[in-house]
PDB file of C-alpha atoms in Angstrom:
ATOM      1  CA  MET A1344     -15.159 -16.028   1.412  1.00 95.00           C
ATOM      2  CA  LYS A1345     -12.279 -14.465   3.428  1.00 97.00           C
ATOM      3  CA  ILE A1346      -8.843 -15.678   2.117  1.00 97.00           C
ATOM      4  CA  GLU A1347      -5.919 -13.794   3.847  1.00 97.00           C
ATOM      5  CA  LEU A1348      -2.080 -14.088   5.711  1.00 97.00           C
ATOM      6  CA  LYS A1349      -0.887 -12.946   8.532  1.00 97.00           C
ATOM      7  CA  ASN A1350       2.493 -13.352  10.489  1.00 97.00           C
ATOM      8  CA  ILE A1351       3.846 -12.619   7.399  1.00 96.00           C
ATOM      9  CA  LYS A1352       8.430 -12.524   6.780  1.00 95.00           C
ATOM     10  CA  HIS A1353       9.805 -11.828   3.882  1.00 92.00           C
ATOM     11  CA  PHE A1354      13.287 -12.701   4.016  1.00 92.00           C
ATOM     12  CA  TYR A1355      14.295 -10.615   0.529  1.00 85.00           C
ATOM     13  CA  ALA A1356      18.540 -11.591   0.561  1.00 87.00           C
ATOM     14  CA  LEU A1357      17.016 -14.767  -0.288  1.00 87.00           C
ATOM     15  CA  SER A1358      14.368 -14.003  -2.788  1.00 84.00           C
ATOM     16  CA  ASP A1359      16.023 -15.046  -6.450  1.00 84.00           C
ATOM     17  CA  GLU A1360      13.118 -16.060  -8.967  1.00 83.00           C
ATOM     18  CA  THR A1361       9.740 -15.412  -6.271  1.00 86.00           C
ATOM     19  CA  ASN A1362       9.419 -14.050  -3.002  1.00 90.00           C
ATOM     20  CA  ALA A1363      10.781 -15.507  -0.393  1.00 93.00           C
ATOM     21  CA  PHE A1364       8.345 -15.948   2.481  1.00 95.00           C
ATOM     22  CA  SER A1365       6.866 -17.509   5.252  1.00 96.00           C
ATOM     23  CA  ALA A1366       3.812 -16.552   6.660  1.00 97.00           C
ATOM     24  CA  LYS A1367       0.111 -18.023   8.644  1.00 98.00           C
ATOM     25  CA  LEU A1368      -3.039 -18.477   6.054  1.00 98.00           C
ATOM     26  CA  TYR A1369      -6.771 -17.626   7.612  1.00 98.00           C
ATOM     27  CA  VAL A1370      -9.687 -18.771   5.835  1.00 98.00           C
ATOM     28  CA  ASN A1371     -12.810 -16.665   7.642  1.00 97.00           C
ATOM     29  CA  ASP A1372     -10.790 -16.111  10.222  1.00 97.00           C
ATOM     30  CA  VAL A1373      -9.255 -19.674  11.022  1.00 97.00           C
ATOM     31  CA  LEU A1374      -5.656 -20.527  11.493  1.00 98.00           C
ATOM     32  CA  THR A1375      -5.651 -22.981   8.392  1.00 97.00           C
ATOM     33  CA  ALA A1376      -2.235 -23.567   7.466  1.00 97.00           C
ATOM     34  CA  GLU A1377       1.692 -22.325   7.025  1.00 98.00           C
ATOM     35  CA  CYS A1378       2.853 -21.444   3.491  1.00 97.00           C
ATOM     36  CA  SER A1379       6.601 -20.506   2.963  1.00 96.00           C
ATOM     37  CA  ASP A1380       8.446 -20.216  -0.411  1.00 94.00           C
ATOM     38  CA  THR A1381      12.483 -20.459  -0.781  1.00 92.00           C
ATOM     39  CA  GLY A1382      12.867 -17.712  -3.634  1.00 90.00           C
ATOM     40  CA  LYS A1383      14.214 -20.080  -6.023  1.00 90.00           C
ATOM     41  CA  GLY A1384      11.419 -20.690  -8.429  1.00 85.00           C
ATOM     42  CA  GLY A1385       9.086 -24.066  -8.675  1.00 83.00           C
ATOM     43  CA  CYS A1386       5.791 -24.425  -5.874  1.00 88.00           C
ATOM     44  CA  MET A1387       5.076 -22.579  -2.747  1.00 94.00           C
ATOM     45  CA  ASP A1388       4.516 -24.566   0.256  1.00 96.00           C
ATOM     46  CA  ILE A1389       0.806 -24.315   1.239  1.00 97.00           C
ATOM     47  CA  HIS A1390       0.523 -26.831   4.899  1.00 96.00           C
ATOM     48  CA  PRO A1391      -2.513 -27.778   6.351  1.00 97.00           C
ATOM     49  CA  VAL A1392      -2.784 -26.695   9.901  1.00 97.00           C
ATOM     50  CA  LYS A1393      -3.787 -29.996  12.071  1.00 96.00           C
ATOM     51  CA  GLU A1394      -7.500 -30.775  11.241  1.00 97.00           C
ATOM     52  CA  LYS A1395      -7.912 -27.657   9.155  1.00 97.00           C
ATOM     53  CA  GLU A1396      -7.974 -30.021   5.691  1.00 97.00           C
ATOM     54  CA  ALA A1397     -11.030 -30.047   4.286  1.00 97.00           C
ATOM     55  CA  LEU A1398     -11.032 -26.157   5.309  1.00 97.00           C
ATOM     56  CA  LEU A1399      -7.966 -25.717   2.836  1.00 97.00           C
ATOM     57  CA  ALA A1400      -9.398 -27.452   0.285  1.00 97.00           C
ATOM     58  CA  GLN A1401     -12.679 -25.482   0.132  1.00 97.00           C
ATOM     59  CA  ALA A1402     -10.034 -22.539   0.137  1.00 97.00           C
ATOM     60  CA  GLU A1403      -8.445 -24.142  -2.667  1.00 97.00           C
ATOM     61  CA  ILE A1404     -11.981 -24.357  -4.528  1.00 97.00           C
ATOM     62  CA  TYR A1405     -12.756 -21.108  -3.708  1.00 97.00           C
ATOM     63  CA  ALA A1406      -9.819 -19.611  -5.185  1.00 97.00           C
ATOM     64  CA  LYS A1407     -10.313 -21.524  -8.013  1.00 97.00           C
ATOM     65  CA  SER A1408     -13.425 -19.758  -9.066  1.00 96.00           C
ATOM     66  CA  LEU A1409     -12.417 -16.441  -8.837  1.00 96.00           C
ATOM     67  CA  PRO A1410     -11.005 -14.030 -11.850  1.00 95.00           C
ATOM     68  CA  ALA A1411      -8.080 -14.577 -13.677  1.00 93.00           C
ATOM     69  CA  ILE A1412      -5.471 -12.298 -14.159  1.00 92.00           C
ATOM     70  CA  LYS A1413      -4.257 -10.111 -17.569  1.00 89.00           C
ATOM     71  CA  THR A1414      -0.386  -9.925 -17.183  1.00 85.00           C
ATOM     72  CA  GLU A1415       1.522  -8.183 -18.636  1.00 83.00           C
ATOM     73  CA  PHE A1416       2.348  -9.652 -21.750  1.00 86.00           C
ATOM     74  CA  ASP A1417      -1.138  -9.854 -22.534  1.00 85.00           C
ATOM     75  CA  PHE A1418      -2.433 -13.772 -21.191  1.00 89.00           C
ATOM     76  CA  ASP A1419      -4.744 -14.723 -18.194  1.00 91.00           C
ATOM     77  CA  LEU A1420      -3.770 -17.323 -15.362  1.00 92.00           C
ATOM     78  CA  GLU A1421      -6.469 -19.223 -14.366  1.00 94.00           C
ATOM     79  CA  MET A1422      -6.877 -18.337 -10.886  1.00 96.00           C
ATOM     80  CA  ASP A1423      -5.530 -21.341  -7.441  1.00 96.00           C
ATOM     81  CA  LEU A1424      -5.223 -20.608  -4.054  1.00 97.00           C
ATOM     82  CA  GLU A1425      -1.376 -21.105  -4.508  1.00 95.00           C
ATOM     83  CA  LEU A1426      -1.347 -17.110  -6.445  1.00 95.00           C
ATOM     84  CA  LEU A1427      -4.119 -15.649  -4.753  1.00 97.00           C
ATOM     85  CA  VAL A1428      -1.638 -16.261  -1.600  1.00 97.00           C
ATOM     86  CA  GLY A1429       1.802 -14.662  -4.258  1.00 94.00           C
ATOM     87  CA  ASN A1430      -0.988 -11.798  -4.621  1.00 94.00           C
ATOM     88  CA  LEU A1431      -1.080 -11.733  -1.102  1.00 97.00           C
ATOM     89  CA  VAL A1432       2.639 -11.599  -0.701  1.00 96.00           C
ATOM     90  CA  SER A1433       3.588  -8.952  -3.200  1.00 92.00           C
ATOM     91  CA  ALA A1434       0.675  -6.538  -1.865  1.00 93.00           C
ATOM     92  CA  ASP A1435       2.140  -6.535   1.327  1.00 95.00           C
ATOM     93  CA  LEU A1436       5.097  -5.875   0.462  1.00 92.00           C
ATOM     94  CA  ILE A1437       3.819  -3.037  -1.715  1.00 90.00           C
ATOM     95  CA  GLU A1438       2.596  -1.986   1.657  1.00 92.00           C
ATOM     96  CA  ASP A1439       5.713  -2.263   3.795  1.00 91.00           C
ATOM     97  CA  ASP A1440       7.760  -0.592   0.421  1.00 90.00           C
ATOM     98  CA  PHE A1441       4.733   2.188   0.856  1.00 93.00           C
ATOM     99  CA  ARG A1442       5.411   2.465   4.711  1.00 93.00           C
ATOM    100  CA  LYS A1443       9.163   2.651   4.753  1.00 93.00           C
ATOM    101  CA  THR A1444       9.115   4.965   2.283  1.00 93.00           C
ATOM    102  CA  LEU A1445       6.244   6.948   3.779  1.00 95.00           C
ATOM    103  CA  LYS A1446       8.164   7.579   6.874  1.00 95.00           C
ATOM    104  CA  LYS A1447      11.312   8.574   5.476  1.00 95.00           C
ATOM    105  CA  LEU A1448      10.064  11.247   2.770  1.00 95.00           C
ATOM    106  CA  GLU A1449       7.159  13.020   4.926  1.00 95.00           C
ATOM    107  CA  VAL A1450       9.265  14.217   7.813  1.00 95.00           C
ATOM    108  CA  LYS A1451      10.129  17.408   4.792  1.00 95.00           C
ATOM    109  CA  ASN A1452       7.340  16.396   2.240  1.00 95.00           C
ATOM    110  CA  ILE A1453       3.537  16.110   1.796  1.00 95.00           C
ATOM    111  CA  VAL A1454       3.854  12.338  -0.205  1.00 96.00           C
ATOM    112  CA  PHE A1455       1.167  12.414  -2.742  1.00 96.00           C
ATOM    113  CA  GLY A1456      -0.018  10.266  -5.870  1.00 93.00           C
ATOM    114  CA  GLU A1457      -2.929   8.506  -7.255  1.00 90.00           C
ATOM    115  CA  SER A1458      -1.220   5.277  -5.865  1.00 86.00           C
ATOM    116  CA  LYS A1459       1.217   4.149  -3.122  1.00 86.00           C
ATOM    117  CA  LYS A1460       2.710   2.240  -6.074  1.00 82.00           C
ATOM    118  CA  GLU A1461       3.871   5.506  -7.622  1.00 86.00           C
ATOM    119  CA  LEU A1462       4.604   7.853  -5.153  1.00 91.00           C
ATOM    120  CA  LYS A1463       5.421  12.014  -5.902  1.00 94.00           C
ATOM    121  CA  TYR A1464       6.480  14.309  -3.765  1.00 94.00           C
ATOM    122  CA  THR A1465       6.856  17.988  -2.962  1.00 93.00           C
ATOM    123  CA  TRP A1466       8.187  20.343  -0.014  1.00 93.00           C
ATOM    124  CA  PHE A1467       8.807  23.891   0.383  1.00 91.00           C
ATOM    125  CA  THR A1468      11.921  25.075   1.018  1.00 89.00           C
ATOM    126  CA  VAL A1469      13.104  28.170   3.344  1.00 81.00           C
ATOM    127  CA  GLY A1470      16.721  29.793   4.337  1.00 78.00           C
ATOM    128  CA  GLY A1471      17.718  29.502   0.673  1.00 77.00           C
ATOM    129  CA  ASN A1472      17.893  25.673  -0.328  1.00 82.00           C
ATOM    130  CA  LYS A1473      16.573  23.723   3.180  1.00 89.00           C
ATOM    131  CA  LYS A1474      13.724  21.962   3.171  1.00 91.00           C
ATOM    132  CA  ALA A1475      10.924  23.306   5.407  1.00 91.00           C
ATOM    133  CA  ASN A1476       9.746  20.286   7.802  1.00 93.00           C
ATOM    134  CA  ILE A1477       6.512  19.731   7.871  1.00 95.00           C
ATOM    135  CA  THR A1478       6.364  20.011  11.981  1.00 93.00           C
ATOM    136  CA  GLU A1479       7.322  23.585  11.582  1.00 91.00           C
ATOM    137  CA  MET A1480       5.204  24.278   9.635  1.00 93.00           C
ATOM    138  CA  LEU A1481       2.049  23.618  11.767  1.00 94.00           C
ATOM    139  CA  SER A1482       3.253  25.513  14.307  1.00 93.00           C
ATOM    140  CA  SER A1483       2.777  28.617  11.964  1.00 91.00           C
ATOM    141  CA  PRO A1484      -0.131  30.104  10.518  1.00 93.00           C
ATOM    142  CA  ILE A1485       1.418  30.689   7.676  1.00 92.00           C
ATOM    143  CA  GLY A1486       2.798  27.714   7.339  1.00 91.00           C
ATOM    144  CA  LYS A1487      -0.656  26.230   7.900  1.00 92.00           C
ATOM    145  CA  LYS A1488      -1.367  27.962   5.007  1.00 92.00           C
ATOM    146  CA  MET A1489       0.414  26.775   2.984  1.00 92.00           C
ATOM    147  CA  LEU A1490      -0.092  23.334   3.221  1.00 94.00           C
ATOM    148  CA  THR A1491      -3.306  23.658   3.572  1.00 93.00           C
ATOM    149  CA  GLU A1492      -3.017  25.559  -0.234  1.00 93.00           C
ATOM    150  CA  ARG A1493      -0.926  22.857  -1.963  1.00 94.00           C
ATOM    151  CA  ILE A1494      -2.568  19.579  -0.473  1.00 94.00           C
ATOM    152  CA  ALA A1495      -5.816  21.388  -2.091  1.00 92.00           C
ATOM    153  CA  GLN A1496      -3.769  21.999  -5.403  1.00 93.00           C
ATOM    154  CA  LEU A1497      -2.691  18.300  -5.295  1.00 94.00           C
ATOM    155  CA  LYS A1498      -6.650  17.255  -4.468  1.00 93.00           C
ATOM    156  CA  LYS A1499      -8.191  19.710  -7.480  1.00 92.00           C
ATOM    157  CA  GLU A1500      -5.744  17.693  -9.845  1.00 93.00           C
ATOM    158  CA  GLY A1501      -6.977  14.257  -8.386  1.00 92.00           C
ATOM    159  CA  HIS A1502      -4.133  13.110  -5.801  1.00 93.00           C
ATOM    160  CA  GLN A1503      -4.154  11.448  -2.463  1.00 94.00           C
ATOM    161  CA  ILE A1504      -2.027  12.703   0.196  1.00 95.00           C
ATOM    162  CA  PHE A1505      -0.675   9.804   2.135  1.00 96.00           C
ATOM    163  CA  ASN A1506       0.931  11.843   5.074  1.00 96.00           C
ATOM    164  CA  THR A1507       0.258  10.961   8.260  1.00 95.00           C
ATOM    165  CA  ASN A1508       2.169  13.370  10.138  1.00 95.00           C
ATOM    166  CA  ILE A1509      -0.287  16.214   8.782  1.00 94.00           C
ATOM    167  CA  PRO A1510      -3.965  16.385  10.776  1.00 93.00           C
ATOM    168  CA  GLU A1511      -6.861  15.029   9.241  1.00 90.00           C
ATOM    169  CA  GLU A1512      -8.843  18.621   9.564  1.00 85.00           C
ATOM    170  CA  LEU A1513      -5.777  19.986   7.558  1.00 85.00           C
ATOM    171  CA  LEU A1514      -6.126  17.492   4.639  1.00 86.00           C
ATOM    172  CA  ASN A1515      -9.922  18.514   4.186  1.00 83.00           C
ATOM    173  CA  ASN A1516     -10.187  22.296   4.826  1.00 69.00           C
ATOM    174  CA  ILE A1517      -9.940  23.055   1.244  1.00 57.00           C
ATOM    175  CA  PRO A1518     -10.413  26.334   0.476  1.00 50.00           C
ATOM    176  CA  LYS A1519     -13.824  27.834  -1.455  1.00 48.00           C
ATOM    177  CA  PRO A1520     -12.894  29.006  -5.287  1.00 47.00           C
ATOM    178  CA  ASP A1521     -11.927  32.788  -5.193  1.00 46.00           C
ATOM    179  CA  ASN A1522     -14.779  33.578  -7.722  1.00 46.00           C
ATOM    180  CA  GLU A1523     -18.412  32.235  -8.508  1.00 41.00           C
ATOM    181  CA  SER A1524     -16.953  30.325 -11.894  1.00 41.00           C
ATOM    182  CA  GLU A1525     -14.979  28.273 -10.483  1.00 44.00           C
ATOM    183  CA  LYS A1526     -17.781  27.253  -8.284  1.00 44.00           C
ATOM    184  CA  LYS A1527     -19.807  25.656 -11.125  1.00 41.00           C
TER     185      LYS A1527
END
């Protein structure tokens, strides 16, 4: 069963004990319920849209069949639809934060990491301590070479590169090892 949220609106100023939001719940690509949370703790509101009560009930049963979640305090939380929706909202917040941070950082940095939750970045300097703009680096052969080499090094260390402003062919152009022993 496919359960997803669409039209998620976050209300950061209202979030106190929980994430304040409103969203539409889709089950198997069908609008099934309106979801919201005031951010003050307590239960989340999940109200079925007209004539979708049975589908919402099926989604609730399905959610309860999913594995429990291990908490940071080393106990399990049994899955239910409210917890599933809360996790989808949290994932959307992480993705939203990632997109905003990436947009800001990628102008003058290679943005990398093992996951979107813990971004790292590195840059090149020109003329002293001034950060080089990635677009400007891409406009010169030497800049492209420097980017390619740094990206290869980061990938070799197991990192993902998240930049959207670096061409795919450059991201995948990994230099060949210098000697045969490195190939093995």
